[in-house]
């Protein structure tokens, strides 16, 4: 049988040498440069290839789908000068790609062309394109700006979704259609500009992008450039932890339900947890770190503050005071806050002040409280514990507060883990999409405890389940059982817990 292919220069060709169908990996002779003469390159020829730099000749007339997909070492690619269409997912998940030499004119981009190119800082648009396809540059987390060229009429679903560093968008006069989720997950957007000749899309004073429809205006892209408003805080001063928050832990052989199971202390701790703590501590600690590159800008925090303040009833009985512009500036810039911040229950001498993102959560909640702790050792890198509680109670004076068991538990846990602060929150607006997006990304790298009414996952409320989902708290029973055994051990791992908090007067 006649040979059906030819190997030359480390590449595998069809017998007429017009189509590249593969790479002769075993020979190791391909140097990243495809010689002039080939007219076509087949699908996936260079997918998951080890080469850092690849150059394609100007003789190429057509490229295959997924051509370089998953080539994590690829840093630069030179495309043929005269090709006018780039196929689907050609460069998807090329996570090291930083440079693309494009043809002078492109008439069509394929779906997912730059999907997951996390190192690419600029998307190389070209004149002639009329449509931005689905997932075109989704997940390009290094891209900071997108200037859509004139002539583009349509931007499809998730075209630039989850570009988490994207701050500026410029849209052309020719744009006629923009998918609602085209910029989904782009949480850092601060500036949108639309060509003044565009008759369908416009930017209002709040900086957000709107579309003119037959029934009125429709919000298309919410940005972080809202006009600054005062932020309200709701908190209560907290007494110091008693001299010794620990009590001798008596053995308890009673079989408990999932969220009220006994937590056994280890020899690594000088004191065991109290019976009250055992009643409330449950069982789920995330033993894997959660990473997130998502950042929320100062302007977005301001907009969220205003939105969340309007959404919450703000009827709690704790102290509330509007933050002045100077205080907000201090929060925004990360500098020391004024002494009036002590109203939040934080000593003014404390160098680690409550940051502006945490203030968003506090102003969004129906009720909140801060417990300032004094770590015996150097506080951990993640030195704050966020507690989302379903219950509050009235104290002897009729003032709303969190249950005594829960506060004791929080203080005890903070003592073990060297936390400097506990933030307790009740009644977060998890039915608000904008807030949920902020909460999900902010809590990714935070220590979170859900204090719920349920004894186990099956009886949890919808609110509690949403808290778990948005806080990355797993409800897997095996994980719960494992974390219950380790909860009292000092460690640097991220905490994601569920505890049972049923108040008995």
Coordinates of N, CA and C in Angstrom, one line a residue, residues 284-421:
X284 N -18.4 21.3 59.7 CA -17.9 21.3 58.3 C -16.8 22.3 58.1
X285 N -15.6 21.9 57.9 CA -14.4 22.8 57.7 C -13.8 22.5 56.4
X286 N -13.6 23.5 55.5 CA -13.1 23.3 54.2 C -11.6 23.2 54.4
X287 N -11.0 22.0 54.0 CA -9.6 21.8 54.1 C -8.8 22.2 52.9
X288 N -9.4 22.7 51.9 CA -8.7 23.2 50.8 C -8.9 24.7 50.6
X289 N -7.8 25.3 50.3 CA -7.9 26.8 50.1 C -8.7 27.1 48.9
X290 N -9.5 28.2 49.0 CA -10.3 28.7 47.9 C -9.6 29.9 47.3
X291 N -9.2 29.8 46.0 CA -8.4 30.9 45.4 C -9.4 31.8 44.5
X292 N -9.2 33.0 44.5 CA -10.0 33.9 43.7 C -9.2 35.1 43.3
X293 N -9.1 35.4 42.1 CA -8.5 36.6 41.6 C -9.4 37.8 41.4
X294 N -10.6 37.5 41.8 CA -11.6 38.6 41.5 C -11.4 39.7 42.5
X295 N -11.4 40.9 42.0 CA -11.3 42.1 42.8 C -12.5 43.0 42.6
X296 N -12.9 43.7 43.6 CA -14.0 44.6 43.6 C -13.5 46.0 43.8
X297 N -13.8 46.9 42.9 CA -13.2 48.2 43.0 C -13.9 49.1 44.0
X298 N -13.2 50.2 44.4 CA -13.8 51.1 45.4 C -15.1 51.6 44.9
X299 N -15.2 52.0 43.7 CA -16.4 52.6 43.2 C -17.6 51.6 43.2
X300 N -17.3 50.3 42.9 CA -18.3 49.3 43.0 C -18.8 49.1 44.4
X301 N -17.9 49.2 45.4 CA -18.3 49.1 46.8 C -19.2 50.2 47.1
X302 N -19.0 51.4 46.6 CA -19.8 52.5 47.0 C -21.2 52.3 46.4
X303 N -21.3 51.8 45.1 CA -22.6 51.5 44.5 C -23.3 50.4 45.3
X304 N -22.6 49.4 45.6 CA -23.2 48.3 46.4 C -23.7 48.8 47.7
X305 N -23.0 49.6 48.4 CA -23.4 50.1 49.7 C -24.7 50.8 49.6
X306 N -24.8 51.7 48.6 CA -26.1 52.5 48.4 C -27.2 51.5 48.1
X307 N -27.0 50.6 47.2 CA -28.0 49.6 46.8 C -28.5 48.8 48.0
X308 N -27.5 48.2 48.7 CA -27.9 47.3 49.8 C -28.5 48.1 51.0
X309 N -28.1 49.3 51.2 CA -28.8 50.1 52.3 C -30.3 50.3 51.9
X310 N -30.5 50.6 50.7 CA -31.9 50.8 50.3 C -32.7 49.5 50.4
X311 N -32.1 48.4 50.1 CA -32.8 47.1 50.2 C -33.1 46.6 51.6
X312 N -32.2 46.9 52.5 CA -32.4 46.4 53.9 C -33.4 47.3 54.7
X313 N -34.1 46.7 55.6 CA -35.0 47.5 56.4 C -34.4 48.4 57.4
X314 N -33.1 48.1 57.8 CA -32.4 48.9 58.7 C -33.2 49.3 59.9
X315 N -33.9 48.3 60.5 CA -34.7 48.6 61.7 C -34.0 48.0 63.0
X316 N -32.8 47.6 62.9 CA -32.2 47.0 64.0 C -31.9 48.0 65.1
X317 N -31.8 47.5 66.3 CA -31.8 48.4 67.5 C -30.4 48.7 67.9
X318 N -29.4 48.2 67.2 CA -28.0 48.6 67.5 C -27.7 50.0 67.0
X319 N -26.5 50.5 67.4 CA -26.2 51.8 66.9 C -26.0 51.9 65.4
X320 N -26.4 53.0 64.8 CA -26.1 53.2 63.4 C -25.7 54.7 63.2
X321 N -24.7 54.9 62.4 CA -24.2 56.2 62.1 C -23.7 56.3 60.7
X322 N -24.1 57.4 60.0 CA -23.6 57.5 58.6 C -22.1 57.8 58.7
X323 N -21.4 57.3 57.7 CA -20.0 57.5 57.6 C -19.7 58.8 56.8
X324 N -18.9 59.6 57.3 CA -18.6 60.8 56.6 C -17.8 60.6 55.4
X325 N -17.6 61.6 54.5 CA -16.8 61.4 53.3 C -15.3 61.1 53.7
X326 N -14.8 61.8 54.8 CA -13.5 61.5 55.2 C -13.3 60.0 55.6
X327 N -14.3 59.5 56.4 CA -14.2 58.1 56.8 C -14.3 57.2 55.6
X328 N -15.2 57.5 54.7 CA -15.3 56.6 53.5 C -14.0 56.7 52.7
X329 N -13.4 57.8 52.6 CA -12.1 57.9 51.9 C -11.0 57.1 52.6
X330 N -11.0 57.1 53.9 CA -10.1 56.3 54.6 C -10.3 54.8 54.3
X331 N -11.6 54.4 54.4 CA -11.9 53.0 54.1 C -11.5 52.6 52.7
X332 N -11.8 53.5 51.7 CA -11.5 53.2 50.3 C -10.0 53.1 50.1
X333 N -9.2 54.0 50.7 CA -7.8 54.0 50.4 C -7.0 53.0 51.3
X334 N -7.7 52.4 52.3 CA -7.0 51.4 53.1 C -6.2 52.0 54.2
X335 N -6.4 53.3 54.4 CA -5.6 54.0 55.5 C -6.3 53.9 56.8
X336 N -5.6 54.4 57.8 CA -6.2 54.3 59.2 C -7.5 55.1 59.2
X337 N -8.5 54.5 59.8 CA -9.8 55.1 59.9 C -9.9 56.1 61.1
X338 N -10.8 57.0 61.1 CA -10.9 58.0 62.2 C -11.3 57.2 63.5
X339 N -11.1 57.9 64.6 CA -11.4 57.3 65.9 C -12.9 56.9 66.0
X340 N -13.8 57.6 65.3 CA -15.2 57.3 65.3 C -15.5 55.9 64.9
X341 N -14.5 55.2 64.3 CA -14.7 53.8 63.9 C -14.9 53.0 65.1
X342 N -14.5 53.5 66.3 CA -14.7 52.7 67.5 C -16.1 52.4 67.8
X343 N -17.0 53.1 67.2 CA -18.5 52.8 67.3 C -18.8 51.5 66.8
X344 N -17.9 50.9 66.0 CA -18.2 49.6 65.5 C -17.7 48.5 66.4
X345 N -17.2 48.9 67.6 CA -16.8 47.9 68.6 C -15.3 47.5 68.3
X346 N -14.6 48.3 67.7 CA -13.2 48.1 67.4 C -12.4 49.2 68.1
X347 N -11.4 48.8 68.8 CA -10.6 49.8 69.5 C -9.9 50.7 68.5
X348 N -9.8 52.0 68.8 CA -9.2 52.9 67.8 C -7.7 52.6 67.7
X349 N -7.1 51.9 68.7 CA -5.7 51.7 68.6 C -5.4 50.5 67.7
X350 N -6.4 49.7 67.3 CA -6.2 48.6 66.5 C -5.8 49.1 65.1
X351 N -4.7 48.6 64.6 CA -4.2 49.0 63.3 C -5.0 48.3 62.1
X352 N -5.6 47.2 62.4 CA -6.4 46.5 61.4 C -7.8 46.9 61.4
X353 N -8.2 47.9 60.7 CA -9.6 48.4 60.8 C -10.5 47.6 59.9
X354 N -11.7 47.8 60.1 CA -12.7 47.1 59.2 C -12.6 47.7 57.8
X355 N -12.5 46.9 56.8 CA -12.3 47.4 55.5 C -13.7 47.7 54.8
X356 N -13.6 48.3 53.7 CA -14.8 48.8 53.1 C -15.7 47.7 52.5
X357 N -15.1 46.6 52.2 CA -15.9 45.4 51.7 C -16.7 44.8 52.8
X358 N -16.1 44.7 54.0 CA -16.8 44.2 55.1 C -17.9 45.2 55.5
X359 N -17.7 46.4 55.4 CA -18.7 47.4 55.7 C -19.9 47.2 54.8
X360 N -19.7 46.8 53.5 CA -20.8 46.5 52.6 C -21.7 45.4 53.2
X361 N -21.1 44.3 53.7 CA -21.9 43.2 54.3 C -22.6 43.7 55.5
X362 N -22.0 44.5 56.3 CA -22.7 45.0 57.6 C -23.9 45.9 57.2
X363 N -23.7 46.8 56.3 CA -24.8 47.7 55.9 C -25.9 47.0 55.1
X364 N -25.5 45.8 54.6 CA -26.5 45.1 53.8 C -27.4 44.2 54.7
X365 N -26.8 43.8 55.9 CA -27.5 42.9 56.8 C -28.6 43.6 57.5
X366 N -29.6 42.8 57.9 CA -30.7 43.4 58.8 C -30.1 43.7 60.2
X367 N -29.1 42.9 60.6 CA -28.6 43.1 61.9 C -27.1 42.6 61.9
X368 N -26.2 43.3 62.6 CA -24.8 42.9 62.5 C -24.1 43.3 63.8
X369 N -23.0 42.6 64.1 CA -22.3 42.9 65.3 C -20.9 42.5 65.1
X370 N -19.9 43.2 65.8 CA -18.5 42.9 65.7 C -18.0 42.6 67.0
X371 N -17.3 41.5 67.1 CA -16.5 41.1 68.3 C -15.1 41.2 68.0
X372 N -14.5 42.2 68.8 CA -13.0 42.4 68.6 C -12.3 41.5 69.6
X373 N -11.3 40.7 69.1 CA -10.6 39.7 69.8 C -9.2 40.1 70.0
X374 N -8.5 39.5 71.0 CA -7.1 39.8 71.2 C -6.3 38.5 71.1
X375 N -5.8 38.2 69.9 CA -5.0 37.0 69.7 C -3.8 36.9 70.6
X376 N -3.5 35.7 71.2 CA -2.4 35.6 72.0 C -1.1 35.6 71.2
X377 N -1.2 35.0 70.0 CA -0.1 35.0 69.1 C -0.4 35.9 67.9
X378 N 0.5 35.9 66.9 CA 0.4 36.7 65.7 C -0.9 36.2 65.0
X379 N -1.8 37.2 64.6 CA -3.0 36.8 63.9 C -2.7 36.1 62.6
X380 N -3.6 35.2 62.2 CA -3.4 34.5 61.0 C -3.6 35.5 59.8
X381 N -3.1 35.1 58.6 CA -3.3 35.9 57.5 C -4.7 36.3 57.2
X382 N -5.6 35.3 57.3 CA -7.0 35.5 57.2 C -7.6 35.7 58.6
X383 N -7.4 36.9 59.2 CA -7.6 37.1 60.6 C -9.0 37.4 61.0
X384 N -10.0 37.2 60.1 CA -11.4 37.6 60.5 C -12.3 36.4 60.2
X385 N -13.3 36.2 61.1 CA -14.2 35.2 60.9 C -15.6 35.8 60.7
X386 N -16.3 35.4 59.6 CA -17.6 35.9 59.3 C -18.6 34.8 59.6
X387 N -19.6 35.2 60.4 CA -20.6 34.3 60.9 C -22.0 34.8 60.4
X388 N -22.7 33.9 59.6 CA -24.0 34.3 59.1 C -25.0 33.5 59.9
X389 N -25.8 34.2 60.7 CA -26.7 33.6 61.6 C -28.2 33.7 61.2
X390 N -28.9 32.7 61.5 CA -30.4 32.7 61.2 C -31.1 33.3 62.4
X391 N -30.6 33.3 63.6 CA -31.3 33.7 64.8 C -30.7 34.9 65.4
X392 N -31.6 35.7 66.0 CA -31.2 36.7 67.0 C -32.2 36.6 68.1
X393 N -31.8 37.1 69.3 CA -32.7 37.1 70.5 C -32.8 38.5 71.1
X394 N -33.6 38.6 72.1 CA -33.7 39.9 72.9 C -33.0 39.6 74.2
X395 N -32.2 40.5 74.6 CA -31.5 40.4 75.9 C -32.5 40.9 77.0
X396 N -32.0 40.9 78.3 CA -32.8 41.3 79.4 C -33.4 42.7 79.3
X397 N -32.8 43.6 78.4 CA -33.3 44.9 78.3 C -34.1 45.1 77.0
X398 N -34.4 43.9 76.3 CA -35.2 44.0 75.1 C -34.4 44.4 73.9
X399 N -33.1 44.3 74.0 CA -32.2 44.7 72.8 C -31.8 43.5 72.0
X400 N -31.9 43.6 70.7 CA -31.6 42.5 69.8 C -30.1 42.2 69.9
X401 N -29.9 40.9 69.9 CA -28.5 40.4 69.9 C -28.4 39.0 69.4
X402 N -27.2 38.5 69.3 CA -27.1 37.1 68.8 C -27.1 36.2 70.1
X403 N -27.4 34.9 69.9 CA -27.6 34.0 71.0 C -26.3 33.9 71.8
X404 N -26.4 33.7 73.1 CA -25.2 33.6 74.0 C -24.3 32.4 73.6
X405 N -24.9 31.3 73.2 CA -24.2 30.1 72.8 C -23.3 30.5 71.5
X406 N -23.9 31.2 70.6 CA -23.2 31.5 69.4 C -22.0 32.4 69.6
X407 N -22.3 33.4 70.5 CA -21.2 34.3 70.8 C -20.0 33.6 71.5
X408 N -20.4 32.8 72.5 CA -19.4 32.0 73.2 C -18.6 31.1 72.2
X409 N -19.3 30.5 71.3 CA -18.6 29.6 70.3 C -17.7 30.4 69.5
X410 N -18.1 31.6 69.0 CA -17.3 32.4 68.1 C -16.0 32.9 68.9
X411 N -16.2 33.3 70.1 CA -15.0 33.8 70.9 C -14.0 32.6 71.1
X412 N -14.6 31.5 71.4 CA -13.7 30.3 71.6 C -13.0 29.9 70.4
X413 N -13.7 29.9 69.3 CA -13.0 29.5 68.0 C -12.0 30.6 67.6
X414 N -12.3 31.8 67.8 CA -11.3 32.9 67.6 C -10.1 32.8 68.4
X415 N -10.3 32.3 69.7 CA -9.2 32.1 70.6 C -8.2 31.0 70.1
X416 N -8.8 29.9 69.6 CA -8.0 28.8 69.1 C -7.3 29.2 67.9
X417 N -7.9 29.9 67.0 CA -7.4 30.1 65.6 C -6.6 31.5 65.6
X418 N -6.6 32.2 66.7 CA -5.9 33.5 66.7 C -6.5 34.5 65.7
X419 N -7.8 34.5 65.7 CA -8.5 35.6 64.9 C -8.5 36.9 65.7
X420 N -8.5 38.0 64.9 CA -8.5 39.3 65.6 C -9.9 39.8 65.6
X421 N -10.9 39.3 64.9 CA -12.2 39.9 64.8 C -13.2 38.8 64.3

